[in-house]
Amino acid sequence: MKNTALHPNDGKLALAHIAVGYIALFLGAIAGLLQAFVRSGTLELPAGIGYYQLLTAHGVLLALVFTTFFIIGFLYASMSRTTGDLTPFAKKAGWIGFWLMTIGTAITTVMILLNKATVLYTFYAPLKASPWFYIGLTLVVVGSWVSGAGMFSQYAVWKKKNEGKPSPLLSFMAVATMILWIIATLGVAVTVLFQFIPWSFGLVDKINVLLSRTLFWYFGHPLVYFWLLPAYMCWYVIIPKIIGGKIFSDSLARLAFVLFVLFSIPVGFHHQILESGITPFWKFLQIVLTFMVIVPSLMTAFALFATFEISGREKGASGLFGWVKKLPWTDVRFFAPFMGMLVFIPGGAGGIINASNQMNQVVHNTLWVTGHFHLTVATTVALTFFGISYWLVPHLTGRTLTPRLNKLGIIQTVFWCIGMFLMSGAMHTVGLFGAPRRTAYTTYGDHPQALEWMSYQTIMAVGGAILFVAILMILYIVINLAVAAPKGTEEFPVGEVHEDAEKTPLLLENWKIWIGLSVVLIVIAYTVPVIDIIENAPSSPGFKFW
Ligand code: HAS
Ligand code: HEM
Ligand code: CU
C-alpha cells in the first residue's frame, strides 16, 4: 500500500468531482434557506419563482447532485489510494463519467431554472416535465455507470495481480457501493427510458403511474444507502486511524457492506405503504426486509463503539466511559463525522418508526419525514462528507489543514448541529401535529390547527438560517483548502485492522454469490406485484400544475 500522495492525475479527477459537488451544495442551500423562510410566512418569492420550483432545485441539487459527485470523487480517491495509481482505462472512464454527469446536471438544472421541470426530485408521474429534464438525469446515471466500470476494472486488475488475497478494505467497500448503485439505478433507468422520455416527448399519451413510482422507489431506497455507505467507509476505515486506534474487525465491516448489497433494494415499498394498488402481503414482505437492512447499521454502531472503547483502553482509559475522554475532540477530521454518527442514532430510530406500518400512517407526507432525512442525509452523511473534505481536499491539492481552519471546522460543525437541532426538531414535532411536507406557506383560512403549526415553522426558519451560515463556513474552508492554505502534505488516513481480529474469509469477496442472492431477493419481492401493476394499474395523461 502506498502512503504517499495520490498520483496527481488521479487527484485531479477526484477534485473535479468534489468541486462540482460543492457548487451544487451552495446552490441547493440557497433554495433551502428560501424555502424555510417562505414556510415561516416571512418571505414571498419574487420574480415569479415558485415554491415547488425551489423545492425541486433543492432536492435535485442536494440529494442527487452534491451526493453523487462527492461520492464518486471520494470512491475514486479511495481506490487510487489503496489499489495503486489508476489504470489508463479507469482514469479515462472516470473522466468520461465526470463529463457525462456534469453535462446531465447542467441540462437538468437549466430546465428547473426555466421552470420547465417543477416536478420535485422524485419526479412523480403524472407530473410531466420537459423531456430534457429526464434526459439530463439519464446522463447523470449513465455517467455514473461509466465511472463504475472504471472502478470495477481497477479492482479486477488489482485482484489479478494479488490472487488469493482479500482486496484492500477501502476498495472493497467502494466496489460494494458501486455494485449497489448499479443494481439500484437499473430501476430508475427503466422507468425514465421506457416511460418518462417517450411520454414527455408525446410519443405516448399516458403513463402507468403506479409502475413509475414503484420503479422509482426500487431505486429511491437503495439511493439512501448509496449516500450512507461512503460515510460508513470513513467511519470504519478512516476514523480508526485518525483516533490512533485500529479497525475492530475487517470481516464484520465487509459483512455489513455485503448485507447492504443484499437487503437495500427489495424494500422500496416502505415508501409506498400508503400507495393504493399494492397488495398488503407484498408490502408486508418488503417491510420485513426493511427491518433486515437495519441489521448492518446496528452492526456498524457496535463496531464503532468497540473501536472507540478498545482504542481508549489501550491509551489507559478506565471505567465504563473513560474511553470517551481519549477521543480527539479538537480534531475536526474526527469531530465532524462523530457528530454525524451521534445524529444517526435519532435519525435511524426515526427511520424505524417510519417503517412501522401503523406509525407510517401518522407520519407519511408530514414534515416528520423531512425532519428524518435532514438528520440522516443532511447531517449524518453531510457532516461526514465535510469531515472527509478537511483532509481529502488538501491531500489532493498539496496543502495543509491549518489549526485555524481546523478550529473554524469545529465551529462549522457546532453551527450545523445547532441549526439542524432546531430545524429538524421543529419538523419532527410539527409533523406529528399533522403539518404537511411539500407545502408553501398557508394557514388554510386561519384554521386553528394550521395556526398552531406556525411557531414551529418559524423555528425551522431560524434553524435554516443558522445552517446557511454553516454552509458559507464550509465553503470558505473548502475553497481555502483547495487554493489558499499553505503548501504541505496532508495524510489520507487509512486504518489498520486490529491484531486480535479474525482473518477475513475470502467468501466475503465472492461477488457472484452476493449479486446472485441480491437478484433472487429482488425477484421474490418485486415480480408478482410488478406484474399485477402492469396488468391492472390505470394509466394517466400528464399534468403541468405550475
Ligand atoms: Fe429513511 C424516508 C426508513 C435510513 C433518507 N429516508 C426517507 C427519505 C429520505 C431518507 C431522503 O420506512 C424521504 C424520501 C422522500 O422524499 O419521500 N430510513 C428508514 C430506515 C432506515 C432509514 C428503516 N433514510 C435512512 C438513511 C437515509 C434516509 C440512512 C439517508 C442517508 N425512511 C424510512 C421510511 C421512509 C423513509 C419508511 C418513508 C417515510 C414516508 O412515509 O414517506 C434505517 O436504515 C436506519 C437504520 C439506522 C440505525 C442507526 C444506527 C446508528 C449508528 C450510529 C452509531 C453511533 C456511534 C457514536 C457509534 C438503526 C450506526 C456514538 C458514540 C457515543 C460516545 C455516544
Ligand atoms: C426539503 C431546508 C439542507 C435535502 C427541505 C425543505 C426545507 C429544507 C425547508 C422543504 C420542506 C417542505 O416544504 O417539504 C434546508 C436548509 C438546508 C437544507 C435550510 C441547509 C442550508 C439540505 C441538505 C440536503 C437536503 C444538505 C441533502 C444532502 C432535502 C431534500 C428535501 C428537502 C431531499 C425534500 C425535497 C422534496 O420534498 O421534494 N429542505 N435543507 N437539505 N431537503 Fe433540505
Ligand atoms: Cu427508504
XYZ file of C-alpha atoms and ligand atoms in Angstrom:
655
model
C 0.000 0.000 0.000
C 1.426 3.360 -0.905
C 1.434 6.036 1.724
C 2.430 8.932 -0.464
C 0.037 11.326 -2.150
C -2.254 10.146 -4.929
C -0.962 10.315 -8.452
C -1.582 13.950 -9.486
C -3.895 12.969 -12.328
C -5.959 10.729 -10.074
C -6.116 13.617 -7.646
C -7.465 15.951 -10.313
C -10.229 13.525 -11.181
C -11.375 13.294 -7.568
C -11.041 17.033 -7.083
C -13.155 17.836 -10.161
C -15.986 15.719 -8.758
C -15.736 17.296 -5.322
C -15.756 20.805 -6.822
C -18.999 20.219 -8.730
C -20.447 18.656 -5.588
C -19.736 21.759 -3.520
C -21.106 24.116 -6.180
C -24.330 22.100 -6.079
C -24.305 22.291 -2.281
C -24.125 26.070 -2.418
C -26.932 26.486 -4.965
C -29.129 23.914 -3.248
C -28.633 25.533 0.131
C -29.798 28.915 -1.179
C -33.038 27.223 -2.199
C -33.276 25.548 1.225
C -32.882 28.842 3.042
C -35.581 30.494 0.934
C -37.940 27.557 1.473
C -37.559 27.767 5.212
C -38.362 31.493 5.096
C -41.343 31.014 2.803
C -42.815 28.366 5.060
C -42.456 30.598 8.104
C -44.535 33.247 6.353
C -41.746 35.847 6.398
C -40.901 35.774 2.707
C -42.811 35.942 -0.542
C -40.849 34.722 -3.504
C -40.048 37.451 -6.030
C -39.880 37.341 -9.816
C -42.415 34.603 -10.346
C -40.254 31.946 -8.706
C -42.487 29.126 -7.487
C -42.130 27.313 -4.174
C -42.084 23.976 -5.940
C -39.501 25.223 -8.373
C -37.209 25.963 -5.444
C -38.000 22.677 -3.775
C -37.178 20.812 -6.985
C -33.855 22.614 -7.240
C -33.114 21.919 -3.570
C -33.899 18.196 -3.748
C -32.124 17.619 -7.071
C -29.002 19.668 -6.321
C -28.515 18.378 -2.794
C -29.905 14.877 -2.672
C -28.906 13.865 -6.198
C -26.035 16.056 -7.402
C -23.998 17.029 -4.309
C -24.056 13.457 -3.013
C -23.333 11.619 -6.273
C -20.442 13.860 -7.292
C -18.832 13.875 -3.873
C -19.220 10.108 -3.576
C -17.729 9.241 -6.949
C -14.799 11.568 -6.284
C -14.211 10.004 -2.880
C -14.543 6.447 -4.181
C -12.054 7.098 -6.969
C -9.612 8.635 -4.494
C -10.055 5.640 -2.185
C -9.415 3.158 -5.000
C -6.320 5.037 -6.098
C -5.049 5.282 -2.521
C -5.457 1.573 -1.737
C -5.000 -0.267 -5.058
C -2.356 1.992 -6.589
C -2.416 4.541 -9.402
C -5.456 4.303 -11.618
C -5.044 2.293 -14.816
C -5.407 4.312 -18.042
C -8.811 2.698 -18.590
C -10.065 3.540 -15.098
C -8.864 7.104 -15.442
C -10.454 7.558 -18.851
C -13.743 6.073 -17.625
C -13.623 8.404 -14.643
C -13.258 11.479 -16.844
C -15.893 10.396 -19.382
C -18.222 9.679 -16.477
C -17.472 13.049 -14.947
C -18.297 14.959 -18.128
C -21.470 12.988 -18.825
C -22.643 13.653 -15.285
C -21.712 17.315 -15.447
C -23.467 17.892 -18.778
C -26.507 15.997 -17.476
C -26.561 18.092 -14.309
C -26.300 21.295 -16.324
C -29.230 20.322 -18.571
C -31.394 19.291 -15.626
C -30.573 22.415 -13.626
C -31.319 24.713 -16.553
C -34.692 23.026 -17.052
C -35.536 23.557 -13.386
C -34.448 27.202 -13.523
C -36.540 27.733 -16.649
C -39.496 26.380 -14.679
C -39.944 23.539 -17.153
C -39.360 20.778 -14.684
C -41.091 21.650 -11.431
C -41.728 18.025 -10.534
C -39.616 17.656 -7.351
C -36.632 15.376 -7.037
C -38.854 12.287 -7.010
C -40.421 13.351 -10.366
C -43.657 11.546 -9.605
C -45.941 10.964 -12.578
C -48.412 12.219 -13.678
C -46.489 15.494 -13.194
C -44.852 15.981 -16.558
C -41.570 17.843 -17.043
C -39.751 18.801 -20.215
C -38.133 15.700 -21.736
C -34.753 17.398 -21.284
C -35.101 17.157 -17.519
C -35.305 13.371 -17.793
C -32.565 13.270 -20.421
C -30.274 15.246 -18.110
C -30.941 12.798 -15.285
C -30.257 9.910 -17.664
C -26.860 11.379 -18.486
C -26.052 11.621 -14.786
C -26.905 7.958 -14.310
C -25.104 6.784 -17.448
C -22.060 8.837 -16.446
C -22.027 7.174 -13.047
C -22.146 3.775 -14.741
C -19.108 4.618 -16.851
C -17.279 5.679 -13.680
C -18.426 2.443 -12.050
C -16.952 0.458 -14.943
C -13.652 2.264 -14.361
C -13.655 1.315 -10.687
C -14.575 -2.303 -11.376
C -11.736 -2.634 -13.870
C -9.276 -1.063 -11.429
C -10.386 -3.593 -8.832
C -10.177 -6.516 -11.279
C -6.625 -5.571 -12.262
C -5.604 -5.478 -8.594
C -7.255 -8.841 -7.939
C -5.415 -10.438 -10.840
C -2.077 -9.201 -9.543
C -2.834 -10.284 -5.984
C -4.572 -13.607 -6.402
C -5.885 -15.255 -3.238
C -5.605 -12.077 -1.171
C -8.549 -10.100 0.130
C -8.682 -6.700 -1.543
C -7.877 -3.579 0.495
C -10.884 -2.851 2.689
C -11.499 0.644 1.343
C -11.524 -0.591 -2.262
C -13.777 -3.497 -1.374
C -16.214 -1.011 0.123
C -16.011 1.286 -2.896
C -16.791 -1.654 -5.175
C -19.689 -2.793 -2.966
C -21.112 0.729 -3.018
C -20.912 0.886 -6.812
C -22.482 -2.582 -7.187
C -25.370 -1.423 -5.024
C -25.673 1.724 -7.142
C -25.683 -0.129 -10.468
C -28.346 -2.626 -9.378
C -30.459 0.208 -7.970
C -30.167 2.585 -10.915
C -31.383 -0.119 -13.309
C -34.869 0.561 -11.935
C -34.782 4.301 -12.486
C -33.204 3.795 -15.924
C -36.087 1.546 -16.968
C -38.781 3.986 -15.889
C -37.032 7.032 -17.348
C -36.107 5.438 -20.680
C -39.267 3.423 -21.307
C -41.902 5.512 -19.543
C -40.952 9.158 -18.929
C -38.958 10.034 -22.032
C -41.421 8.641 -24.629
C -44.338 10.149 -22.677
C -42.795 13.589 -22.206
C -41.911 13.732 -25.927
C -45.571 12.965 -26.650
C -44.844 9.625 -28.338
C -47.357 8.009 -25.999
C -50.302 9.735 -24.307
C -50.414 8.032 -20.974
C -48.135 6.696 -18.273
C -48.657 3.862 -15.802
C -48.299 5.992 -12.681
C -48.008 3.220 -10.117
C -45.420 1.384 -12.181
C -43.300 4.529 -12.470
C -43.497 5.200 -8.739
C -42.665 1.597 -7.918
C -39.622 1.645 -10.193
C -38.622 4.979 -8.674
C -38.621 3.580 -5.127
C -36.895 0.388 -6.250
C -34.109 2.908 -6.872
C -35.002 5.553 -4.280
C -34.440 3.474 -1.185
C -31.054 1.971 -2.089
C -30.182 5.522 -3.128
C -30.122 6.447 0.562
C -27.585 3.684 1.225
C -25.535 4.849 -1.716
C -25.232 8.074 0.312
C -24.655 6.280 3.593
C -22.049 3.679 2.593
C -19.300 6.184 1.749
C -19.904 7.693 5.192
C -19.525 4.184 6.632
C -16.247 3.838 4.701
C -14.999 6.852 6.609
C -16.285 5.541 9.938
C -14.928 2.012 9.554
C -11.577 2.700 7.918
C -10.547 6.331 8.290
C -11.766 7.267 11.762
C -9.784 4.450 13.499
C -6.578 5.874 12.008
C -7.470 9.445 12.988
C -8.149 8.486 16.606
C -4.936 6.461 16.770
C -6.759 3.142 17.039
C -7.336 0.105 14.848
C -10.222 -1.267 12.804
C -12.214 -3.557 15.098
C -12.861 -6.264 12.509
C -12.238 -6.405 8.782
C -14.726 -9.255 8.317
C -17.512 -7.508 10.197
C -17.068 -4.394 8.075
C -17.174 -6.404 4.852
C -20.163 -8.405 6.021
C -22.051 -5.190 6.775
C -21.436 -3.959 3.230
C -22.472 -7.314 1.757
C -25.695 -7.192 3.775
C -26.410 -3.771 2.286
C -25.978 -5.198 -1.221
C -28.442 -7.957 -0.308
C -31.129 -6.084 1.574
C -31.072 -2.470 0.372
C -33.039 -2.998 -2.772
C -36.088 -5.219 -2.227
C -37.553 -2.720 0.260
C -38.855 0.203 -1.834
C -42.458 -0.410 -0.774
C -41.758 1.154 2.631
C -42.090 4.454 0.757
C -45.388 3.283 -0.690
C -47.131 1.934 2.388
C -49.983 4.367 1.762
C -50.000 3.849 -2.009
C -53.106 2.038 -3.156
C -52.814 -0.737 -5.710
C -50.148 -2.837 -3.998
C -51.366 -5.930 -2.174
C -50.747 -5.776 1.596
C -48.842 -9.064 1.550
C -46.105 -7.649 -0.678
C -45.892 -4.509 1.424
C -45.553 -6.715 4.489
C -42.769 -8.748 2.883
C -40.793 -5.659 1.926
C -41.222 -4.199 5.414
C -39.779 -7.389 6.882
C -36.810 -6.964 4.549
C -36.583 -3.310 5.628
C -36.078 -4.497 9.169
C -33.317 -6.805 7.869
C -31.461 -3.861 6.364
C -31.364 -2.206 9.797
C -29.064 -5.019 10.952
C -25.874 -3.861 9.189
C -26.351 -0.384 10.692
C -26.673 -1.889 14.147
C -23.509 -3.909 13.413
C -21.822 -0.659 12.434
C -22.844 1.028 15.678
C -21.454 -1.962 17.590
C -18.164 -1.948 15.678
C -17.713 1.786 16.217
C -18.298 1.578 19.944
C -15.829 -1.317 20.033
C -13.229 0.662 18.084
C -13.599 3.686 20.357
C -13.530 1.664 23.553
C -10.601 -0.595 22.627
C -8.509 2.332 21.466
C -9.385 4.332 24.595
C -8.473 1.464 26.895
C -5.193 0.893 25.042
C -4.430 4.514 25.843
C -5.072 3.886 29.517
C -8.745 4.759 29.910
C -10.592 3.107 32.773
C -14.167 2.882 33.996
C -17.284 2.369 31.893
C -16.967 5.538 29.809
C -13.367 6.633 30.436
C -12.556 5.987 26.754
C -14.792 8.885 25.725
C -12.192 11.274 27.134
C -9.456 9.736 24.976
C -11.157 10.669 21.719
C -9.535 13.565 19.802
C -12.347 16.081 20.263
C -10.391 19.031 18.913
C -9.559 17.332 15.595
C -12.290 18.265 13.124
C -11.439 15.242 10.956
C -12.848 13.240 13.857
C -15.328 15.673 15.373
C -17.460 16.316 12.273
C -18.002 12.634 11.359
C -18.507 11.814 15.035
C -21.355 14.298 15.307
C -22.726 12.623 12.178
C -22.688 9.278 13.988
C -24.347 10.728 17.043
C -27.131 12.246 14.947
C -27.633 8.920 13.216
C -28.944 7.451 16.467
C -32.169 9.549 16.412
C -32.086 9.606 12.591
C -32.057 5.809 12.372
C -34.638 5.469 15.130
C -36.907 7.778 13.140
C -36.421 5.506 10.129
C -37.570 2.517 12.159
C -40.658 4.482 13.166
C -41.352 5.358 9.513
C -41.057 1.727 8.519
C -43.592 0.556 11.082
C -46.906 0.222 9.322
C -49.242 1.891 11.823
C -46.828 4.694 12.606
C -46.287 5.382 8.932
C -49.982 6.283 8.732
C -49.258 9.092 11.191
C -46.064 10.469 9.728
C -46.330 9.863 5.982
C -46.211 13.078 3.938
C -45.794 15.204 7.051
C -42.796 17.326 7.962
C -41.727 14.486 10.274
C -40.319 12.692 7.221
C -38.498 15.850 6.128
C -37.068 16.011 9.654
C -35.946 12.364 9.354
C -33.913 12.872 6.239
C -32.389 16.162 7.299
C -30.886 14.128 10.137
C -29.804 11.174 8.017
C -28.647 12.534 4.685
C -28.347 16.233 5.504
C -26.454 15.732 8.768
C -25.036 12.229 9.225
C -23.916 11.982 5.617
C -23.227 15.683 5.020
C -21.109 16.142 8.172
C -19.154 13.007 7.336
C -18.521 14.307 3.816
C -17.341 17.601 5.324
C -15.156 15.553 7.693
C -13.617 13.786 4.681
C -13.106 17.072 2.828
C -10.964 18.514 5.645
C -8.150 16.090 4.789
C -9.015 14.885 1.284
C -9.064 18.302 -0.377
C -5.649 19.400 0.984
C -4.300 15.900 0.323
C -5.289 16.326 -3.322
C -4.057 19.894 -3.678
C -0.807 19.527 -1.720
C -1.870 21.886 1.047
C -2.479 21.538 4.781
C -5.352 21.873 7.173
C -4.081 24.704 9.369
C -5.031 24.947 13.066
C -7.146 27.998 12.180
C -9.145 26.134 9.524
C -9.426 23.161 11.871
C -10.937 25.428 14.513
C -13.293 27.002 12.021
C -14.325 23.475 11.042
C -15.200 22.696 14.660
C -17.309 25.869 14.821
C -18.902 24.930 11.489
C -19.861 21.526 12.892
C -21.343 23.079 16.026
C -23.351 25.552 13.940
C -24.620 22.727 11.731
C -25.707 20.707 14.751
C -27.483 23.635 16.417
C -29.170 24.690 13.177
C -30.265 21.159 12.452
C -31.407 20.549 16.017
C -33.758 23.497 15.623
C -34.858 22.849 12.054
C -35.176 19.084 12.166
C -36.508 19.104 15.724
C -39.267 21.524 14.735
C -40.007 19.463 11.613
C -40.331 16.260 13.606
C -42.588 17.867 16.202
C -44.884 19.777 13.895
C -45.044 16.756 11.617
C -46.630 14.832 14.465
C -49.220 17.615 14.702
C -50.026 16.950 11.071
C -48.160 19.716 9.218
C -47.645 18.506 5.649
C -44.336 18.381 3.831
C -44.012 19.913 0.357
C -46.374 22.801 1.065
C -45.643 26.526 0.857
C -46.962 28.985 3.423
C -50.674 28.678 4.097
C -52.892 28.973 7.152
C -55.732 27.096 5.471
C -58.066 30.061 6.002
C -56.722 30.644 9.522
C -57.669 27.196 10.658
C -56.726 26.914 14.366
C -54.638 23.800 13.849
C -52.699 25.318 10.986
C -52.078 28.440 13.067
C -50.594 26.198 15.749
C -48.007 24.978 13.241
C -46.681 28.442 12.535
C -44.429 28.867 15.564
C -42.669 25.612 14.659
C -42.233 26.754 11.089
C -40.620 29.911 12.459
C -38.180 27.754 14.441
C -37.471 25.905 11.191
C -36.521 29.203 9.576
C -34.214 30.141 12.460
C -32.540 26.741 12.205
C -32.333 27.110 8.431
C -30.616 30.484 8.757
C -28.004 29.035 11.142
C -27.482 26.157 8.726
C -26.943 28.584 5.914
C -24.210 30.351 7.867
C -22.630 26.927 8.349
C -22.848 26.353 4.583
C -20.918 29.585 3.992
C -18.302 28.451 6.505
C -17.759 25.042 4.914
C -17.462 26.663 1.502
C -14.911 29.128 2.869
C -12.915 26.280 4.382
C -13.059 24.030 1.319
C -12.098 26.841 -1.058
C -9.213 27.733 1.228
C -8.059 24.122 1.354
C -8.285 23.961 -2.429
C -6.480 27.141 -3.405
C -5.125 29.187 -0.499
C -3.999 27.140 2.507
C -0.218 26.763 2.973
C 1.530 24.194 0.806
C 2.380 20.967 2.548
C 1.267 17.378 2.828
C -1.932 16.154 4.360
C -2.304 12.458 5.092
C -5.026 10.270 3.538
C -5.669 8.278 6.709
C -6.288 4.550 6.247
C -6.658 2.432 9.372
C -5.114 -0.959 10.022
C -7.049 -3.946 11.285
C -6.681 -4.787 14.991
C -4.306 -7.694 15.525
C -6.907 -9.580 17.601
C -9.409 -9.624 14.724
C -10.100 -12.896 12.901
C -8.707 -13.484 9.409
C -11.087 -12.356 6.668
C -12.830 -15.259 4.913
C -12.472 -14.962 1.146
C -16.105 -15.920 0.752
C -16.949 -12.300 1.530
C -15.266 -11.294 -1.689
C -17.259 -13.725 -3.822
C -19.401 -11.204 -5.633
C -21.099 -13.832 -7.793
C -22.806 -15.236 -4.716
C -23.801 -11.860 -3.270
C -25.044 -10.350 -6.503
C -26.864 -13.612 -7.250
C -28.584 -13.589 -3.852
C -29.435 -9.930 -4.234
C -31.124 -10.660 -7.571
C -33.035 -13.575 -6.032
C -34.375 -11.335 -3.250
C -35.344 -8.640 -5.751
C -37.150 -11.181 -7.933
C -39.043 -12.546 -4.925
C -40.025 -9.116 -3.625
C -40.983 -7.471 -6.912
C -42.073 -9.967 -9.614
C -45.660 -10.638 -8.577
C -46.567 -7.077 -7.554
C -44.982 -5.599 -10.692
C -46.879 -7.986 -12.977
C -50.019 -7.080 -11.081
C -49.304 -3.358 -11.535
C -48.570 -3.708 -15.245
C -51.803 -5.623 -15.766
C -54.144 -3.649 -13.560
C -52.935 -0.153 -12.675
C -54.604 2.579 -14.739
C -52.580 4.968 -16.881
C -52.841 8.716 -16.808
C -52.156 11.616 -19.159
C -49.575 14.146 -17.989
C -50.249 17.282 -15.952
C -48.443 20.561 -15.567
C -49.691 22.291 -12.428
C -47.111 25.069 -12.289
Fe -35.120 6.837 5.646
C -37.901 8.199 4.108
C -36.994 4.197 6.765
C -32.271 5.299 6.932
C -33.134 9.029 3.877
N -35.451 8.339 4.276
C -36.670 8.743 3.793
C -36.473 9.815 2.843
C -35.123 10.037 2.746
C -34.489 9.093 3.661
C -34.412 11.042 1.858
O -39.773 3.022 6.216
C -37.599 10.593 2.138
C -37.824 10.252 0.726
C -38.924 11.120 0.175
O -38.619 12.223 -0.326
O -40.099 10.734 0.293
N -34.733 5.114 6.704
C -35.645 4.176 7.062
C -34.992 3.111 7.825
C -33.650 3.434 7.875
C -33.502 4.677 7.151
C -35.642 1.901 8.413
N -33.104 7.124 5.467
C -32.117 6.387 6.066
C -30.821 6.888 5.676
C -31.062 7.942 4.804
C -32.502 8.072 4.686
C -29.508 6.304 6.129
C -30.108 8.832 4.086
C -28.822 8.821 4.208
N -37.071 6.331 5.512
C -37.632 5.190 6.005
C -39.059 5.126 5.619
C -39.320 6.268 4.847
C -38.054 6.996 4.794
C -40.050 4.099 5.931
C -40.639 6.664 4.173
C -41.428 7.575 5.015
C -42.677 8.025 4.307
O -43.759 7.607 4.724
O -42.585 8.770 3.323
C -32.555 2.591 8.524
O -31.544 2.325 7.573
C -31.963 3.241 9.740
C -31.002 2.318 10.477
C -30.073 3.088 11.372
C -29.841 2.853 12.674
C -28.886 3.728 13.440
C -27.544 3.072 13.746
C -26.621 4.053 14.401
C -25.309 4.230 14.100
C -24.535 5.322 14.792
C -23.758 4.823 15.972
C -23.154 5.972 16.716
C -21.974 5.921 17.400
C -21.490 7.152 18.073
C -21.152 4.712 17.500
C -30.503 1.740 13.396
C -24.594 3.388 13.075
C -21.975 7.191 19.490
C -20.862 7.428 20.469
C -21.059 7.863 21.731
C -19.897 8.157 22.609
C -22.442 8.085 22.278
C -36.510 19.719 1.781
C -34.365 23.280 4.277
C -30.014 21.212 3.571
C -32.177 17.515 1.303
C -36.308 20.847 2.540
C -37.337 21.754 2.971
C -36.744 22.740 3.684
C -35.329 22.474 3.697
C -37.402 23.937 4.357
C -38.755 21.685 2.474
C -39.834 21.304 3.292
C -41.097 21.088 2.501
O -41.801 22.058 2.108
O -41.431 19.920 2.303
C -32.996 23.065 4.226
C -32.000 24.015 4.689
C -30.774 23.417 4.487
C -31.010 22.116 3.906
C -32.286 25.373 5.255
C -29.387 23.948 4.781
C -28.983 25.130 4.463
C -30.232 20.006 2.929
C -29.192 19.070 2.577
C -29.801 18.028 1.942
C -31.229 18.313 1.886
C -27.699 19.260 2.876
C -29.224 16.760 1.367
C -27.973 16.451 1.269
C -33.520 17.816 1.176
C -34.474 17.006 0.462
C -35.728 17.643 0.588
C -35.517 18.821 1.407
C -34.185 15.701 -0.288
C -37.064 17.149 0.047
C -37.441 17.754 -1.232
C -38.814 17.296 -1.630
O -39.690 17.068 -0.783
O -39.027 17.162 -2.856
N -35.096 21.313 2.992
N -32.367 21.934 3.775
N -31.456 19.523 2.507
N -34.172 18.897 1.739
Fe -33.287 20.403 2.758
Cu -36.298 4.029 2.264
